[in-house]
Amino acid sequence: MFKYFWLHKTDLPPNVGTPNFSATHLTWLAVVLIVIATVLAVYRRRDATSRRKIRLAIAWLLIAGDSLRWTWALIIGHYNVLEMLPLHLCTVSVIIEVASVFTDKKLFKEFSYAIGLPGALAALLTPDWGVYPLFSFQYLQSVTTHSLLVLLPILWVWGEGFRPSARELPRIFGLLAGLAVIAATANYFLGSNYFFLREAPKATPLEIFETWFGNPGYIVPLVGLVFVIWLIFYTPWALVARHAKDE
């Protein structure tokens, strides 16, 4: 079962991965949803001190997850700047979500909801780490990290009463654009694929966009998809705010 646990994807034999929407993928996805719902239910019943301890535990787990991934890559001789710099969107989300725990800043919480949550959900639904078997370090680390990235903003919003505001979206988009420029600069000089700006990841919706619109044309519908997601994520809160104002 753990024969390939520590191996990098380049050292794996063919056909040992976990295909997206396979029985294995759907099973662990259901388990993740149950765990998140359970943690939220427990969280809502705890006092402020216990809730903070839970948030701190999540933050330290996120830090440990990325630290272990870099350590694992170094030990097995597969650390490289093309993949391991903290310029992937999920790694940026880890940094900002951890910062939201330690600083309690509204902008970081807003980023966690607007970017971290939908990005991590998309990664869990259509992961690009399917080349790995389920019982491998990289697969389990990726599942855990992205699940925690989903969990933390859910706790902020549905456990703490934080209310996302569409008025913050211009600042969020500006921050995202700035990060994308940094990633694009790194891609230009290194030949890397941070933020998936050079090539769409396989077995994801971005690959479909690349097929339809070419490369780098797929980035245009990607930006459009971000706005559609924000429309879905923020419309309910705008309606709630309007209803409260009318009362």
Coordinates of N, CA and C in Angstrom, one line a residue:
M1 N 0.8 -1.2 0.0 CA 0.0 0.0 0.0 C 0.9 1.3 0.0
F2 N 2.0 1.2 0.8 CA 2.8 2.4 0.9 C 4.1 2.3 0.1
K3 N 4.1 1.4 -0.9 CA 5.3 1.2 -1.7 C 5.8 2.4 -2.4
Y4 N 4.9 3.3 -2.8 CA 5.4 4.5 -3.5 C 5.2 5.8 -2.6
F5 N 5.1 5.6 -1.3 CA 4.7 6.7 -0.4 C 5.7 7.9 -0.6
W6 N 7.0 7.7 -0.6 CA 7.9 8.8 -0.6 C 8.4 9.2 -2.0
L7 N 7.9 8.6 -3.0 CA 8.5 8.9 -4.4 C 7.9 10.2 -4.9
H8 N 8.8 10.8 -5.7 CA 8.3 12.0 -6.5 C 7.7 11.5 -7.8
K9 N 6.8 12.3 -8.4 CA 6.1 11.8 -9.6 C 6.9 11.4 -10.7
T10 N 8.1 11.9 -10.8 CA 9.0 11.5 -11.9 C 9.6 10.1 -11.7
D11 N 9.5 9.6 -10.5 CA 10.0 8.3 -10.2 C 9.0 7.2 -10.1
L12 N 7.7 7.6 -10.3 CA 6.6 6.7 -10.2 C 6.4 5.9 -11.6
P13 N 6.0 4.6 -11.5 CA 5.7 3.9 -12.7 C 4.4 4.4 -13.2
P14 N 4.1 4.1 -14.5 CA 2.8 4.6 -15.0 C 1.6 3.9 -14.4
N15 N 0.4 4.6 -14.5 CA -0.9 4.0 -14.1 C -1.0 3.6 -12.6
V16 N -0.3 4.4 -11.8 CA -0.4 4.1 -10.3 C -1.1 5.3 -9.6
G17 N -1.5 6.3 -10.4 CA -2.1 7.5 -9.8 C -3.6 7.3 -9.5
T18 N -4.2 8.4 -9.0 CA -5.6 8.4 -8.6 C -6.3 9.3 -9.6
P19 N -7.0 8.8 -10.5 CA -7.7 9.6 -11.5 C -8.8 10.5 -10.9
N20 N -9.0 11.7 -11.4 CA -10.1 12.5 -10.9 C -11.4 11.9 -11.2
F21 N -12.3 12.0 -10.2 CA -13.7 11.5 -10.3 C -13.7 9.9 -10.3
S22 N -12.6 9.3 -9.9 CA -12.6 7.9 -9.7 C -13.3 7.6 -8.4
A23 N -13.5 6.3 -8.1 CA -14.2 6.0 -6.8 C -13.3 6.4 -5.6
T24 N -12.0 6.3 -5.7 CA -11.1 6.7 -4.7 C -11.2 8.2 -4.4
H25 N -11.1 9.0 -5.5 CA -11.2 10.5 -5.4 C -12.5 10.9 -4.8
L26 N -13.6 10.4 -5.3 CA -14.9 10.8 -4.7 C -15.1 10.3 -3.3
T27 N -14.5 9.2 -2.9 CA -14.7 8.7 -1.5 C -13.9 9.7 -0.6
W28 N -12.7 10.0 -0.9 CA -12.0 10.9 0.1 C -12.5 12.3 0.0
L29 N -13.1 12.7 -1.1 CA -13.7 14.0 -1.2 C -15.0 14.0 -0.2
A30 N -15.7 13.0 -0.2 CA -16.9 12.9 0.7 C -16.4 12.9 2.2
V31 N -15.3 12.2 2.4 CA -14.8 12.2 3.8 C -14.3 13.6 4.2
V32 N -13.7 14.4 3.3 CA -13.3 15.7 3.6 C -14.5 16.6 3.9
L33 N -15.5 16.5 3.1 CA -16.7 17.3 3.4 C -17.3 17.0 4.7
I34 N -17.4 15.7 5.1 CA -17.9 15.3 6.4 C -17.0 15.9 7.5
V35 N -15.7 15.8 7.4 CA -14.8 16.3 8.4 C -15.0 17.8 8.6
I36 N -15.1 18.6 7.5 CA -15.2 20.0 7.5 C -16.6 20.4 8.2
A37 N -17.6 19.7 7.9 CA -18.9 19.9 8.5 C -18.9 19.6 10.0
T38 N -18.2 18.6 10.4 CA -18.1 18.2 11.8 C -17.3 19.2 12.6
V39 N -16.1 19.6 12.0 CA -15.3 20.6 12.7 C -16.1 21.9 12.9
L40 N -16.9 22.3 11.8 CA -17.6 23.6 11.9 C -18.7 23.4 13.0
A41 N -19.4 22.3 13.1 CA -20.4 22.1 14.1 C -19.8 22.2 15.5
V42 N -18.6 21.6 15.7 CA -17.9 21.6 17.0 C -17.5 23.0 17.3
Y43 N -16.9 23.7 16.3 CA -16.4 25.0 16.5 C -17.5 26.0 16.9
R44 N -18.7 25.9 16.4 CA -19.7 26.8 16.7 C -20.2 26.7 18.2
R45 N -19.9 25.5 18.8 CA -20.3 25.3 20.1 C -19.2 25.6 21.2
R46 N -18.1 26.1 20.7 CA -17.0 26.4 21.6 C -17.0 27.9 22.0
D47 N -16.3 28.2 23.1 CA -16.2 29.6 23.5 C -15.0 30.2 22.7
A48 N -14.8 31.5 22.9 CA -13.9 32.3 22.1 C -12.5 31.8 22.2
T49 N -12.1 31.4 23.4 CA -10.7 30.9 23.7 C -10.5 29.6 22.9
S50 N -11.5 28.7 23.0 CA -11.3 27.4 22.3 C -11.3 27.6 20.8
R51 N -12.1 28.5 20.3 CA -12.1 28.8 18.9 C -10.8 29.3 18.4
R52 N -10.2 30.2 19.2 CA -8.9 30.7 18.8 C -7.8 29.5 18.8
K53 N -7.9 28.6 19.7 CA -7.0 27.5 19.7 C -7.2 26.6 18.5
I54 N -8.4 26.5 18.0 CA -8.7 25.7 16.8 C -8.1 26.4 15.6
R55 N -8.3 27.7 15.5 CA -7.7 28.5 14.4 C -6.2 28.4 14.4
L56 N -5.6 28.5 15.6 CA -4.1 28.4 15.7 C -3.7 27.0 15.3
A57 N -4.4 26.0 15.6 CA -4.0 24.7 15.3 C -4.0 24.5 13.7
I58 N -5.1 25.1 13.1 CA -5.1 25.0 11.6 C -4.0 25.8 11.0
A59 N -3.7 26.9 11.5 CA -2.6 27.7 11.0 C -1.2 27.0 11.1
W60 N -1.0 26.3 12.2 CA 0.3 25.6 12.4 C 0.3 24.4 11.5
L61 N -0.9 23.7 11.3 CA -0.9 22.6 10.4 C -0.6 23.0 9.0
L62 N -1.1 24.2 8.6 CA -0.8 24.7 7.2 C 0.7 25.0 7.1
I63 N 1.3 25.6 8.1 CA 2.8 25.9 8.1 C 3.5 24.6 8.0
A64 N 3.1 23.6 8.9 CA 3.8 22.3 8.9 C 3.7 21.6 7.6
G65 N 2.5 21.7 6.9 CA 2.3 21.0 5.7 C 3.3 21.4 4.6
D66 N 3.4 22.7 4.4 CA 4.3 23.3 3.4 C 5.7 23.0 3.8
S67 N 6.1 23.2 5.0 CA 7.4 22.9 5.5 C 7.8 21.5 5.2
L68 N 6.9 20.6 5.6 CA 7.2 19.1 5.3 C 7.4 18.8 3.8
R69 N 6.6 19.5 3.0 CA 6.7 19.3 1.6 C 8.0 19.7 1.0
W70 N 8.5 20.9 1.5 CA 9.8 21.3 1.0 C 10.9 20.4 1.6
T71 N 10.8 20.0 2.8 CA 11.8 19.1 3.4 C 11.8 17.7 2.7
W72 N 10.6 17.2 2.4 CA 10.5 16.0 1.6 C 11.2 16.1 0.3
A73 N 11.0 17.2 -0.4 CA 11.6 17.4 -1.8 C 13.1 17.5 -1.7
L74 N 13.6 18.1 -0.6 CA 15.0 18.3 -0.4 C 15.6 16.9 -0.1
I75 N 15.0 16.1 0.7 CA 15.6 14.8 1.1 C 15.7 13.9 0.0
I76 N 14.6 13.8 -0.9 CA 14.6 12.9 -2.0 C 15.3 13.4 -3.2
G77 N 15.8 14.7 -3.1 CA 16.6 15.2 -4.2 C 15.8 15.8 -5.3
H78 N 14.5 16.2 -5.0 CA 13.7 16.8 -6.1 C 13.2 18.2 -5.8
Y79 N 13.9 18.9 -4.9 CA 13.6 20.3 -4.7 C 14.1 21.1 -5.9
N80 N 13.3 21.9 -6.5 CA 13.7 22.8 -7.6 C 12.9 24.1 -7.6
V81 N 13.5 25.1 -8.1 CA 12.8 26.4 -8.0 C 11.7 26.5 -9.0
L82 N 11.6 25.6 -9.9 CA 10.5 25.6 -10.9 C 9.2 25.2 -10.3
E83 N 9.2 24.5 -9.2 CA 8.0 24.0 -8.5 C 7.8 24.4 -7.1
M84 N 8.9 24.7 -6.4 CA 8.9 24.8 -4.9 C 9.0 26.2 -4.4
L85 N 9.1 27.2 -5.2 CA 9.1 28.6 -4.6 C 7.7 28.9 -4.1
P86 N 7.5 29.7 -3.1 CA 6.2 30.0 -2.6 C 5.4 31.0 -3.5
L87 N 5.2 30.6 -4.7 CA 4.6 31.4 -5.7 C 3.3 30.7 -6.3
H88 N 3.0 29.5 -5.9 CA 1.8 28.9 -6.3 C 0.6 29.6 -5.6
L89 N -0.5 29.6 -6.2 CA -1.7 30.3 -5.6 C -2.0 29.6 -4.2
C90 N -1.9 28.3 -4.2 CA -2.2 27.6 -2.9 C -1.2 28.0 -1.8
T91 N 0.0 28.1 -2.2 CA 1.0 28.5 -1.2 C 0.8 30.0 -0.7
V92 N 0.5 30.8 -1.7 CA 0.2 32.2 -1.3 C -1.0 32.2 -0.4
S93 N -2.0 31.4 -0.7 CA -3.2 31.3 0.2 C -2.9 30.8 1.6
V94 N -2.0 29.9 1.6 CA -1.5 29.4 3.0 C -0.9 30.6 3.7
I95 N 0.0 31.3 3.1 CA 0.6 32.4 3.8 C -0.4 33.5 4.3
I96 N -1.4 33.8 3.4 CA -2.4 34.8 3.8 C -3.4 34.3 4.8
E97 N -3.8 33.0 4.7 CA -4.7 32.5 5.7 C -4.1 32.4 7.0
V98 N -2.8 32.0 7.1 CA -2.1 31.9 8.3 C -2.0 33.3 8.9
A99 N -1.7 34.3 8.1 CA -1.6 35.7 8.5 C -2.9 36.2 9.1
S100 N -4.1 35.7 8.5 CA -5.4 36.1 8.9 C -5.6 35.6 10.4
V101 N -5.0 34.4 10.7 CA -5.2 33.9 12.1 C -4.4 34.7 13.1
F102 N -3.2 35.1 12.7 CA -2.3 35.7 13.7 C -2.5 37.2 13.8
T103 N -3.1 37.8 12.7 CA -3.3 39.3 12.7 C -4.7 39.7 12.8
D104 N -5.7 38.8 12.5 CA -7.1 39.1 12.5 C -7.5 40.3 11.5
K105 N -6.7 40.5 10.5 CA -6.9 41.6 9.6 C -8.1 41.2 8.6
K106 N -9.0 42.2 8.4 CA -10.1 42.0 7.5 C -9.7 41.6 6.1
L107 N -8.7 42.3 5.6 CA -8.3 42.1 4.2 C -7.8 40.7 4.0
F108 N -7.1 40.1 5.0 CA -6.6 38.7 4.8 C -7.8 37.7 4.9
K109 N -8.8 38.0 5.8 CA -10.0 37.2 5.8 C -10.7 37.3 4.5
E110 N -10.8 38.4 3.9 CA -11.5 38.6 2.7 C -10.8 37.9 1.6
F111 N -9.5 37.9 1.5 CA -8.7 37.2 0.5 C -9.0 35.7 0.7
S112 N -9.0 35.2 2.0 CA -9.2 33.8 2.3 C -10.5 33.3 1.7
Y113 N -11.6 34.2 1.8 CA -12.9 33.8 1.3 C -13.0 33.9 -0.2
A114 N -12.4 35.0 -0.7 CA -12.6 35.3 -2.2 C -11.6 34.5 -3.0
I115 N -10.4 34.2 -2.6 CA -9.4 33.5 -3.4 C -9.1 32.1 -2.8
G116 N -8.8 32.1 -1.5 CA -8.3 30.8 -0.9 C -9.4 29.7 -0.9
L117 N -10.6 30.1 -0.6 CA -11.7 29.1 -0.5 C -12.1 28.6 -1.9
P118 N -12.4 29.4 -2.9 CA -12.8 28.8 -4.2 C -11.6 28.1 -4.9
G119 N -10.4 28.7 -4.7 CA -9.2 28.0 -5.3 C -9.0 26.6 -4.7
A120 N -9.1 26.5 -3.4 CA -8.9 25.2 -2.8 C -10.0 24.2 -3.1
L121 N -11.2 24.7 -3.2 CA -12.3 23.9 -3.6 C -12.1 23.3 -5.0
A122 N -11.7 24.2 -5.9 CA -11.4 23.8 -7.3 C -10.3 22.7 -7.3
A123 N -9.3 22.9 -6.5 CA -8.2 22.0 -6.4 C -8.6 20.6 -5.9
L124 N -9.5 20.6 -4.9 CA -10.0 19.4 -4.4 C -11.0 18.6 -5.4
L125 N -11.7 19.4 -6.1 CA -12.7 18.8 -7.1 C -11.9 18.3 -8.3
T126 N -10.9 19.0 -8.8 CA -10.2 18.6 -10.0 C -8.7 18.7 -9.7
P127 N -8.2 17.9 -8.8 CA -6.7 18.0 -8.4 C -5.8 17.7 -9.5
D128 N -4.7 18.5 -9.5 CA -3.7 18.2 -10.6 C -2.5 17.3 -10.0
W129 N -2.8 16.7 -8.8 CA -1.8 15.8 -8.2 C -2.2 14.4 -8.4
G130 N -3.1 14.1 -9.3 CA -3.7 12.8 -9.5 C -2.7 11.8 -10.1
V131 N -1.5 12.2 -10.5 CA -0.5 11.3 -10.9 C 0.1 10.5 -9.8
Y132 N -0.1 11.0 -8.5 CA 0.3 10.2 -7.4 C -0.8 9.2 -6.9
P133 N -0.4 8.1 -6.3 CA -1.4 7.2 -5.7 C -1.9 7.9 -4.4
L134 N -3.1 7.5 -3.9 CA -3.6 8.1 -2.7 C -2.7 8.0 -1.5
F135 N -2.1 6.8 -1.3 CA -1.2 6.6 -0.2 C 0.2 7.0 -0.6
S136 N 0.4 8.3 -0.8 CA 1.7 8.8 -1.1 C 1.8 10.2 -0.3
F137 N 3.0 10.5 0.0 CA 3.2 11.8 0.8 C 2.6 13.0 0.1
Q138 N 2.9 13.1 -1.2 CA 2.5 14.3 -1.9 C 0.9 14.4 -2.0
Y139 N 0.3 13.2 -2.3 CA -1.1 13.2 -2.4 C -1.8 13.6 -1.1
L140 N -1.4 13.0 -0.1 CA -2.0 13.2 1.2 C -1.7 14.6 1.7
Q141 N -0.5 15.1 1.5 CA -0.2 16.5 1.9 C -1.0 17.5 1.1
S142 N -1.2 17.2 -0.2 CA -2.0 18.2 -1.0 C -3.5 18.2 -0.5
V143 N -4.1 17.0 -0.3 CA -5.4 16.9 0.2 C -5.6 17.6 1.5
T144 N -4.7 17.4 2.4 CA -4.8 18.0 3.8 C -4.7 19.5 3.7
T145 N -3.7 20.0 3.0 CA -3.5 21.4 2.9 C -4.7 22.1 2.2
H146 N -5.2 21.6 1.1 CA -6.3 22.3 0.5 C -7.6 22.2 1.3
S147 N -7.7 21.1 2.0 CA -8.9 21.0 2.9 C -8.9 22.0 4.0
L148 N -7.7 22.2 4.6 CA -7.5 23.3 5.6 C -7.8 24.7 5.0
L149 N -7.3 24.9 3.8 CA -7.6 26.2 3.1 C -9.1 26.4 2.9
V150 N -9.8 25.4 2.7 CA -11.3 25.5 2.7 C -11.9 25.7 4.0
L151 N -11.4 25.0 5.0 CA -12.0 25.0 6.4 C -11.8 26.3 7.0
L152 N -10.7 27.0 7.0 CA -10.5 28.2 7.7 C -11.4 29.3 7.4
P153 N -11.6 29.7 6.1 CA -12.6 30.7 5.8 C -14.0 30.3 6.1
I154 N -14.3 29.0 6.1 CA -15.7 28.6 6.5 C -15.9 28.9 8.0
L155 N -14.8 28.6 8.8 CA -14.9 29.0 10.2 C -15.1 30.5 10.4
W156 N -14.3 31.3 9.6 CA -14.5 32.7 9.8 C -15.9 33.1 9.5
V157 N -16.5 32.6 8.4 CA -17.8 33.1 7.9 C -18.9 32.5 8.7
W158 N -19.0 31.2 8.8 CA -20.1 30.5 9.4 C -19.9 30.1 10.8
G159 N -18.7 30.3 11.3 CA -18.5 30.1 12.7 C -18.2 31.3 13.6
E160 N -17.7 32.4 12.9 CA -17.4 33.6 13.6 C -18.3 34.8 13.3
G161 N -19.0 34.6 12.2 CA -19.9 35.7 11.8 C -19.2 36.8 10.9
F162 N -18.0 36.5 10.4 CA -17.4 37.4 9.4 C -18.3 37.5 8.2
R163 N -18.5 38.7 7.7 CA -19.4 38.9 6.6 C -18.6 39.4 5.4
P164 N -18.4 38.6 4.3 CA -17.7 39.1 3.2 C -18.3 40.3 2.5
S165 N -17.5 41.2 2.0 CA -18.1 42.5 1.4 C -17.5 42.6 0.0
A166 N -18.5 42.8 -1.0 CA -18.1 43.0 -2.3 C -17.3 44.3 -2.5
R167 N -17.4 45.2 -1.6 CA -16.7 46.5 -1.7 C -15.2 46.2 -1.6
E168 N -14.8 45.1 -1.0 CA -13.4 44.8 -0.8 C -12.8 44.1 -2.1
L169 N -13.6 43.7 -3.0 CA -13.1 43.0 -4.2 C -12.1 43.7 -5.1
P170 N -12.3 45.1 -5.3 CA -11.2 45.8 -6.0 C -9.9 45.6 -5.4
R171 N -9.8 45.7 -4.1 CA -8.5 45.5 -3.4 C -8.0 44.1 -3.5
I172 N -9.0 43.1 -3.4 CA -8.6 41.7 -3.6 C -8.0 41.5 -5.0
F173 N -8.8 42.0 -6.0 CA -8.3 41.8 -7.4 C -7.0 42.5 -7.6
G174 N -6.8 43.7 -7.0 CA -5.5 44.3 -7.1 C -4.4 43.5 -6.5
L175 N -4.6 42.9 -5.3 CA -3.6 42.1 -4.7 C -3.3 40.9 -5.5
L176 N -4.4 40.2 -6.1 CA -4.2 39.1 -6.9 C -3.5 39.4 -8.2
A177 N -3.8 40.5 -8.8 CA -3.0 40.9 -10.0 C -1.6 41.2 -9.7
G178 N -1.3 41.8 -8.6 CA 0.1 42.0 -8.2 C 0.9 40.7 -8.0
L179 N 0.2 39.8 -7.3 CA 0.8 38.5 -7.1 C 1.0 37.8 -8.5
A180 N 0.1 37.9 -9.4 CA 0.2 37.3 -10.7 C 1.4 37.9 -11.5
V181 N 1.6 39.2 -11.3 CA 2.7 39.8 -12.0 C 4.1 39.2 -11.5
I182 N 4.1 39.1 -10.2 CA 5.3 38.5 -9.6 C 5.5 37.0 -10.1
A183 N 4.4 36.3 -10.1 CA 4.5 34.9 -10.7 C 4.9 34.9 -12.1
A184 N 4.4 35.8 -12.9 CA 4.7 35.8 -14.3 C 6.1 36.2 -14.6
T185 N 6.6 37.1 -13.7 CA 8.1 37.5 -13.8 C 9.0 36.3 -13.5
A186 N 8.6 35.6 -12.5 CA 9.4 34.4 -12.2 C 9.3 33.3 -13.3
N187 N 8.1 33.2 -13.9 CA 7.9 32.2 -15.0 C 8.8 32.6 -16.2
Y188 N 8.9 34.0 -16.4 CA 9.7 34.4 -17.6 C 11.2 34.1 -17.4
F189 N 11.7 34.3 -16.2 CA 13.1 34.1 -16.0 C 13.5 32.6 -15.7
L190 N 12.5 31.9 -15.1 CA 12.8 30.5 -14.7 C 12.3 29.5 -15.7
G191 N 11.3 29.8 -16.4 CA 10.6 28.8 -17.2 C 9.6 28.0 -16.4
S192 N 9.2 28.5 -15.3 CA 8.3 27.8 -14.4 C 6.8 28.0 -14.8
N193 N 5.9 27.5 -14.0 CA 4.5 27.7 -14.3 C 3.7 28.1 -13.1
Y194 N 4.2 29.0 -12.4 CA 3.5 29.5 -11.2 C 2.2 30.2 -11.6
F195 N 1.2 30.1 -10.8 CA -0.2 30.6 -11.1 C -0.8 30.0 -12.3
F196 N -0.1 28.9 -12.9 CA -0.5 28.3 -14.1 C -0.7 29.3 -15.2
L197 N 0.3 30.2 -15.3 CA 0.2 31.3 -16.3 C 0.9 30.9 -17.6
R198 N 1.7 29.8 -17.6 CA 2.4 29.4 -18.9 C 1.7 28.2 -19.5
E199 N 1.1 27.4 -18.7 CA 0.5 26.1 -19.2 C -0.7 25.7 -18.2
A200 N -1.8 25.3 -18.8 CA -2.9 24.8 -18.0 C -2.6 23.4 -17.4
P201 N -2.9 23.2 -16.1 CA -2.7 21.9 -15.5 C -3.6 20.9 -16.1
K202 N -3.1 19.7 -16.2 CA -3.8 18.6 -16.8 C -5.0 18.1 -15.9
A203 N -6.0 17.6 -16.6 CA -7.2 17.1 -15.9 C -7.9 18.1 -15.0
T204 N -7.9 19.4 -15.5 CA -8.6 20.4 -14.8 C -9.4 21.3 -15.8
P205 N -10.4 22.1 -15.3 CA -11.1 22.9 -16.3 C -10.2 23.8 -17.1
L206 N -9.1 24.2 -16.5 CA -8.2 25.1 -17.3 C -7.6 24.4 -18.5
E207 N -7.5 23.1 -18.5 CA -7.1 22.4 -19.7 C -8.1 22.5 -20.8
I208 N -9.4 22.5 -20.4 CA -10.5 22.7 -21.4 C -10.4 24.1 -22.0
F209 N -10.2 25.1 -21.2 CA -10.0 26.5 -21.7 C -8.8 26.6 -22.6
E210 N -7.7 25.9 -22.3 CA -6.6 25.9 -23.2 C -6.9 25.3 -24.5
T211 N -7.7 24.2 -24.5 CA -8.1 23.6 -25.8 C -8.9 24.5 -26.6
W212 N -9.8 25.2 -26.0 CA -10.8 26.1 -26.7 C -10.1 27.4 -27.2
F213 N -9.3 28.0 -26.3 CA -8.8 29.3 -26.5 C -7.3 29.4 -26.8
G214 N -6.6 28.3 -26.7 CA -5.2 28.3 -26.9 C -4.4 28.8 -25.8
N215 N -3.1 28.9 -26.0 CA -2.2 29.4 -24.9 C -1.4 30.6 -25.5
P216 N -1.5 31.8 -24.8 CA -2.1 32.0 -23.5 C -3.5 32.5 -23.4
G217 N -4.3 32.2 -24.5 CA -5.6 32.7 -24.6 C -6.5 32.2 -23.4
Y218 N -6.1 31.0 -22.9 CA -7.0 30.4 -21.8 C -7.0 31.3 -20.6
I219 N -6.1 32.2 -20.5 CA -6.0 33.1 -19.3 C -7.3 34.1 -19.3
V220 N -7.7 34.4 -20.5 CA -8.9 35.4 -20.5 C -10.1 34.7 -19.9
P221 N -10.6 33.5 -20.3 CA -11.7 32.9 -19.6 C -11.4 32.6 -18.2
L222 N -10.2 32.4 -17.8 CA -9.8 32.1 -16.4 C -10.2 33.4 -15.6
V223 N -9.8 34.5 -16.1 CA -10.2 35.8 -15.4 C -11.7 35.9 -15.3
G224 N -12.3 35.6 -16.4 CA -13.8 35.7 -16.4 C -14.4 34.7 -15.4
L225 N -13.8 33.5 -15.2 CA -14.3 32.6 -14.3 C -14.2 33.1 -12.9
V226 N -13.1 33.8 -12.6 CA -12.9 34.4 -11.3 C -14.1 35.4 -10.9
F227 N -14.5 36.2 -11.9 CA -15.6 37.1 -11.7 C -16.9 36.4 -11.5
V228 N -17.1 35.3 -12.2 CA -18.3 34.5 -12.1 C -18.4 33.9 -10.7
I229 N -17.3 33.3 -10.2 CA -17.2 32.8 -8.9 C -17.5 33.8 -7.8
W230 N -16.9 35.0 -8.0 CA -17.2 36.1 -7.1 C -18.7 36.5 -7.1
L231 N -19.3 36.5 -8.2 CA -20.7 36.7 -8.3 C -21.5 35.7 -7.5
I232 N -21.1 34.5 -7.6 CA -21.8 33.4 -6.8 C -21.5 33.5 -5.3
F233 N -20.3 33.8 -5.0 CA -19.9 33.9 -3.6 C -20.4 35.1 -2.9
Y234 N -20.6 36.2 -3.6 CA -20.9 37.5 -2.9 C -22.3 37.9 -3.0
T235 N -23.1 37.4 -4.0 CA -24.5 37.8 -4.2 C -25.3 37.5 -2.9
P236 N -25.2 36.3 -2.3 CA -26.0 36.1 -1.1 C -25.7 37.1 0.0
W237 N -24.5 37.5 0.2 CA -24.2 38.4 1.3 C -24.7 39.8 1.0
A238 N -24.7 40.2 -0.3 CA -25.3 41.5 -0.7 C -26.8 41.5 -0.5
L239 N -27.4 40.4 -0.7 CA -28.9 40.3 -0.5 C -29.2 40.3 1.0
V240 N -28.3 39.6 1.8 CA -28.5 39.6 3.2 C -28.4 41.1 3.8
A241 N -27.3 41.8 3.3 CA -27.1 43.1 3.7 C -28.2 44.1 3.3
R242 N -28.8 43.9 2.1 CA -29.9 44.7 1.7 C -31.1 44.4 2.5
H243 N -31.4 43.2 2.8 CA -32.5 42.8 3.6 C -32.4 43.4 5.0
A244 N -31.2 43.3 5.6 CA -31.0 43.9 6.9 C -31.2 45.4 6.9
K245 N -30.8 46.1 5.8 CA -31.0 47.5 5.7 C -32.4 47.9 5.6
D246 N -33.2 47.1 4.9 CA -34.6 47.4 4.7 C -35.5 47.2 6.0
E247 N -35.0 46.4 6.9 CA -35.8 46.1 8.1 C -35.8 47.3 9.0

